[in-house]
GROMACS .gro file of C-alpha atoms in nm:
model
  185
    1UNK     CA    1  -0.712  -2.644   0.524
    2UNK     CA    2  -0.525  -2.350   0.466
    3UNK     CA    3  -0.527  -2.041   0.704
    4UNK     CA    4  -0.419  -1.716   0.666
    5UNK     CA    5  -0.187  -1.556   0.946
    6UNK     CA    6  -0.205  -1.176   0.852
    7UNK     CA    7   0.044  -0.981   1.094
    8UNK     CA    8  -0.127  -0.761   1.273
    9UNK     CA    9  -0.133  -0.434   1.468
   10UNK     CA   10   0.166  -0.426   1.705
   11UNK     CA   11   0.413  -0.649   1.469
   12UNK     CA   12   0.709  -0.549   1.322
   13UNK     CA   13   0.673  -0.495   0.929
   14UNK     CA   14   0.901  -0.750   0.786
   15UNK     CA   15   1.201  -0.662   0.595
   16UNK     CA   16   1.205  -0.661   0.264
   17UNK     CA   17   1.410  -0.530  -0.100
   18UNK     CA   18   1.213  -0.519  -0.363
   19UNK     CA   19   1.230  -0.375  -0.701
   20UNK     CA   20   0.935  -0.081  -0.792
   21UNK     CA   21   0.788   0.080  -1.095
   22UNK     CA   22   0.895   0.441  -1.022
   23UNK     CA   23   0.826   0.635  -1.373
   24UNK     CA   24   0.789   0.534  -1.734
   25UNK     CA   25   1.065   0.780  -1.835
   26UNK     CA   26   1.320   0.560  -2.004
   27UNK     CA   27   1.592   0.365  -1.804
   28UNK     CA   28   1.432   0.587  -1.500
   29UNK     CA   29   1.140   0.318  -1.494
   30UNK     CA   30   1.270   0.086  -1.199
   31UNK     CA   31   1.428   0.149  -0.822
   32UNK     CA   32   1.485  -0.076  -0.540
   33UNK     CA   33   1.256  -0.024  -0.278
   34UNK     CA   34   1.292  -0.134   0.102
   35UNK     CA   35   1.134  -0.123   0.428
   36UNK     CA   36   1.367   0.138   0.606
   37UNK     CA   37   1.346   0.413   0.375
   38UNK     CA   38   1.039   0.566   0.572
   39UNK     CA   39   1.155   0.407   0.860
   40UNK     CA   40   1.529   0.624   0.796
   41UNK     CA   41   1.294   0.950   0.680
   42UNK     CA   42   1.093   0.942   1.002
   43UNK     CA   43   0.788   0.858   0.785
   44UNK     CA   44   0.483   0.694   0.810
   45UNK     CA   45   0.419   0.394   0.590
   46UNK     CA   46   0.073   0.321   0.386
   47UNK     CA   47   0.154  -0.016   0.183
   48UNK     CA   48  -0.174  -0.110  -0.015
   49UNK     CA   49  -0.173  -0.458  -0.180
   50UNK     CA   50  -0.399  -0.587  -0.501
   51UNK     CA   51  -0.430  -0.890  -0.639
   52UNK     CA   52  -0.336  -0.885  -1.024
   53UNK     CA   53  -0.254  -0.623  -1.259
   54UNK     CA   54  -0.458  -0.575  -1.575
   55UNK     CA   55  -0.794  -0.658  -1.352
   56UNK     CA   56  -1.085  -0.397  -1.330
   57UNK     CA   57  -1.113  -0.329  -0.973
   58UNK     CA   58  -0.745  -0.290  -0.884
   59UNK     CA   59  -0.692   0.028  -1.149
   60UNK     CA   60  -0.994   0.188  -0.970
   61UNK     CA   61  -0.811   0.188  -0.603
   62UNK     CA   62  -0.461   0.281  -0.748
   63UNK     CA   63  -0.604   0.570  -0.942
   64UNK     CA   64  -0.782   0.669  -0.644
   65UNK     CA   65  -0.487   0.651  -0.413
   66UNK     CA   66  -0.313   0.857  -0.624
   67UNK     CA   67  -0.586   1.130  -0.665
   68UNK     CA   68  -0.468   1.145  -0.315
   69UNK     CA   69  -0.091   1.077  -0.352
   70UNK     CA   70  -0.072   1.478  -0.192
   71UNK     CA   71  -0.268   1.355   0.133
   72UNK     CA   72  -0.044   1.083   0.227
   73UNK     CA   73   0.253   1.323   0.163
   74UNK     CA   74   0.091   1.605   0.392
   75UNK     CA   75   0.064   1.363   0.610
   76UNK     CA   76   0.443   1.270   0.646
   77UNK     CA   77   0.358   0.914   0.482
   78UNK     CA   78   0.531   0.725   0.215
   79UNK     CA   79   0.228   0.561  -0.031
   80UNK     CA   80   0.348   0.210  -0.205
   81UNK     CA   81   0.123  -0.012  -0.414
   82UNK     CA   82   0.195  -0.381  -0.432
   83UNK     CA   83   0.144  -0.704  -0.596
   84UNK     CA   84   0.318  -1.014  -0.695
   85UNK     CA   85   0.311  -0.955  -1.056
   86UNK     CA   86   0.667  -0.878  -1.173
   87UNK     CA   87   0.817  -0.470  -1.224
   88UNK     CA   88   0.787  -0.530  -1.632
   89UNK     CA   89   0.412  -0.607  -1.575
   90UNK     CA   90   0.389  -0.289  -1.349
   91UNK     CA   91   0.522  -0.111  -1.658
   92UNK     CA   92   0.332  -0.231  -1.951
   93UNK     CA   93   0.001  -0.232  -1.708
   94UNK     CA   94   0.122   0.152  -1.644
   95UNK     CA   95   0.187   0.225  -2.012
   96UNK     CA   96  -0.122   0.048  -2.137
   97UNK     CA   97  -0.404   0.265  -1.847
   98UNK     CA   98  -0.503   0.640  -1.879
   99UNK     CA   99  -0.560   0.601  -1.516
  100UNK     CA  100  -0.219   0.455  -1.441
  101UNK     CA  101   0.034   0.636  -1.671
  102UNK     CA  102   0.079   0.954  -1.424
  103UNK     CA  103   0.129   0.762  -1.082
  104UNK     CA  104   0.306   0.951  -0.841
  105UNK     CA  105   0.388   0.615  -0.547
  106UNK     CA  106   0.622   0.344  -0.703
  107UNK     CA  107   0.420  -0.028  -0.761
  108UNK     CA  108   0.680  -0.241  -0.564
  109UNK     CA  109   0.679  -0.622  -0.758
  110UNK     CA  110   0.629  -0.881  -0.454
  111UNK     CA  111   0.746  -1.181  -0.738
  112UNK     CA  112   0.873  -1.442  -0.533
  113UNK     CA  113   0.590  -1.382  -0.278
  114UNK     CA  114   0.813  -1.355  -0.023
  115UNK     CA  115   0.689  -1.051   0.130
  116UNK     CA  116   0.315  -1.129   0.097
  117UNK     CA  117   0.386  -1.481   0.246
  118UNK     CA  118   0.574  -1.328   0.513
  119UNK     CA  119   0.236  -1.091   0.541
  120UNK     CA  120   0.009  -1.374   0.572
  121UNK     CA  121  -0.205  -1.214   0.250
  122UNK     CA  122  -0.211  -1.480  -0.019
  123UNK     CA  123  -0.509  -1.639  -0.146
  124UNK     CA  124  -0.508  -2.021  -0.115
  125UNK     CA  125  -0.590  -2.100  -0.479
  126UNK     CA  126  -0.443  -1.837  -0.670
  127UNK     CA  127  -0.175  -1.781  -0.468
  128UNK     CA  128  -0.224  -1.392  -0.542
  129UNK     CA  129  -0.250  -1.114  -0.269
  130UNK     CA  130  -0.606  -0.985  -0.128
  131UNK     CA  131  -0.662  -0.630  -0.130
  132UNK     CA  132  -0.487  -0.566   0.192
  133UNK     CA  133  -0.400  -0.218   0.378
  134UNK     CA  134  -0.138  -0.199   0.625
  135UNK     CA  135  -0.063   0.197   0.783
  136UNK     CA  136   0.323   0.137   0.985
  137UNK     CA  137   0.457   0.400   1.234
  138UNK     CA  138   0.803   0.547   1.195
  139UNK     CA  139   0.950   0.270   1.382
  140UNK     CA  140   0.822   0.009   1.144
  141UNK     CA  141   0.537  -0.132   1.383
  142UNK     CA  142   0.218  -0.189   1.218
  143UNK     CA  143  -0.099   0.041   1.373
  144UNK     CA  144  -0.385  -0.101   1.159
  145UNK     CA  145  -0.447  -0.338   0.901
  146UNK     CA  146  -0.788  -0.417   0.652
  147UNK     CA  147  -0.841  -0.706   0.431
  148UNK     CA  148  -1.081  -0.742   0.167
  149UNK     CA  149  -1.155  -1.026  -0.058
  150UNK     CA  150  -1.029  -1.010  -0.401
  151UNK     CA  151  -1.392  -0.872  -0.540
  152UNK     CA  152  -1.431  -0.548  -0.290
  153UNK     CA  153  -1.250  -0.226  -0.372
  154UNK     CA  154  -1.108  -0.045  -0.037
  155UNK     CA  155  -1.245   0.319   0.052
  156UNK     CA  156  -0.888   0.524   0.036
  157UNK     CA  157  -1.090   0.810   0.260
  158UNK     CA  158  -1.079   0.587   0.523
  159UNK     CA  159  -0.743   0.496   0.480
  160UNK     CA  160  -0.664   0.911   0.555
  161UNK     CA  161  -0.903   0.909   0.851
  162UNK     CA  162  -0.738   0.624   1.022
  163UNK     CA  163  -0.374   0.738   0.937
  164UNK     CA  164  -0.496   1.151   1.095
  165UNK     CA  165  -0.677   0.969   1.402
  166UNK     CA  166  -0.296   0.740   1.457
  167UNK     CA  167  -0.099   1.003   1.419
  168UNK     CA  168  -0.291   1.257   1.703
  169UNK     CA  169  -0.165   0.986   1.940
  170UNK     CA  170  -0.517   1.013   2.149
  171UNK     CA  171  -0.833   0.886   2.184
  172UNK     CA  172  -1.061   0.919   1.868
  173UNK     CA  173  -1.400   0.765   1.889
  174UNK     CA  174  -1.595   0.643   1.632
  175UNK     CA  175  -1.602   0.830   1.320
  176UNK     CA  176  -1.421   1.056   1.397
  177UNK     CA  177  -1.209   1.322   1.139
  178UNK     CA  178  -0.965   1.523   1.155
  179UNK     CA  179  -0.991   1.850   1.330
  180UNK     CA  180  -1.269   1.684   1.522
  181UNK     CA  181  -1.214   1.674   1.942
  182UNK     CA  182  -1.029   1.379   2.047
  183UNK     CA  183  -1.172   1.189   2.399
  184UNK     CA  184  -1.017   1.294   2.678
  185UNK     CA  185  -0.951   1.074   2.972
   0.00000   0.00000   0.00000
């Protein structure tokens, strides 16, 4: 039986080069993407994985992700969307959805599988990646990770309240938000 190994909180985010969707503005439309560019701009990291392009619950978590592209960037934190499907799917998919045409984050193309092998995030069967969120520190060390299966959309809000309550460096209990009083000890 096959098992998934996700790395986990306190593991190095692998290496990786991968080429990204970056705009639809002609021969502007791909970049090379790789792990130490936040790692080299003192940023944090929010890498959010779906599982196919042209699907119906994916568009609704990348469009919502970037209705909070400004967040992430207020919050010092580079925002990348992946998936195994190739860059020239990322494109058409981009060119093809109203809610997809204006995003601000590139859509990094995972096509050998390399890096979501190396993640421990494929499905068994389909061999595609779950919906998986992984929030890495400056120094490329992952802080917190959440999988969902392939049918359940993510809650990006949550994603911002767990990237504010890393970053304070303290104790935050349970739902807590930013601004809120951390625990002291």
């Amino acid at each position: 039986m096959y098992q998934n190994r996700v790395l986990s909180v306190g593991a190095e985010f692998p290496a990786f080069s991968k080429k990204a969707v970056v705009s639809l503005e002609r021969d502007q439309e791909f970049r090379t993407i790789t792990h130490q560019e936040h790692r080299d701009n003192g940023q944090w990291l929010v890498m959010f994985w779906w599982p196919k392009d042209f699907t119906f619950v994916c568009p609704t978590e990348i469009a919502e992700f970037n209705k909070n592209y400004d967040e992430f960037r207020d919050r010092d934190c580079q925002l990348i969307g992946a998936s195994t499907d190739s860059e020239f799917v990322h494109a058409a998919w981009r060119r093809d959805h109203d809610d997809l045409r204006g995003l601000r984050f590139p859509m990094l193309a995972d096509t050998s599988k390399s890096l979501a092998e190396e993640l421990g995030i494929l499905d068994a069967e389909e061999k595609v990646a779950y919906r998986v969120t992984f929030i890495v520190d400056p120094q490329g060390i992952i802080q917190w990770v959440s999988v969902n299966g392939l049918s359940v959309g993510r809650n990006v809000a949550e994603v911002l309240r767990v990237l504010d309550a890393l970053q304070t460096d303290e104790l935050c209990p349970c739902n807590w938000k930013k601004g809120e009083a951390t625990l002291a000890v």
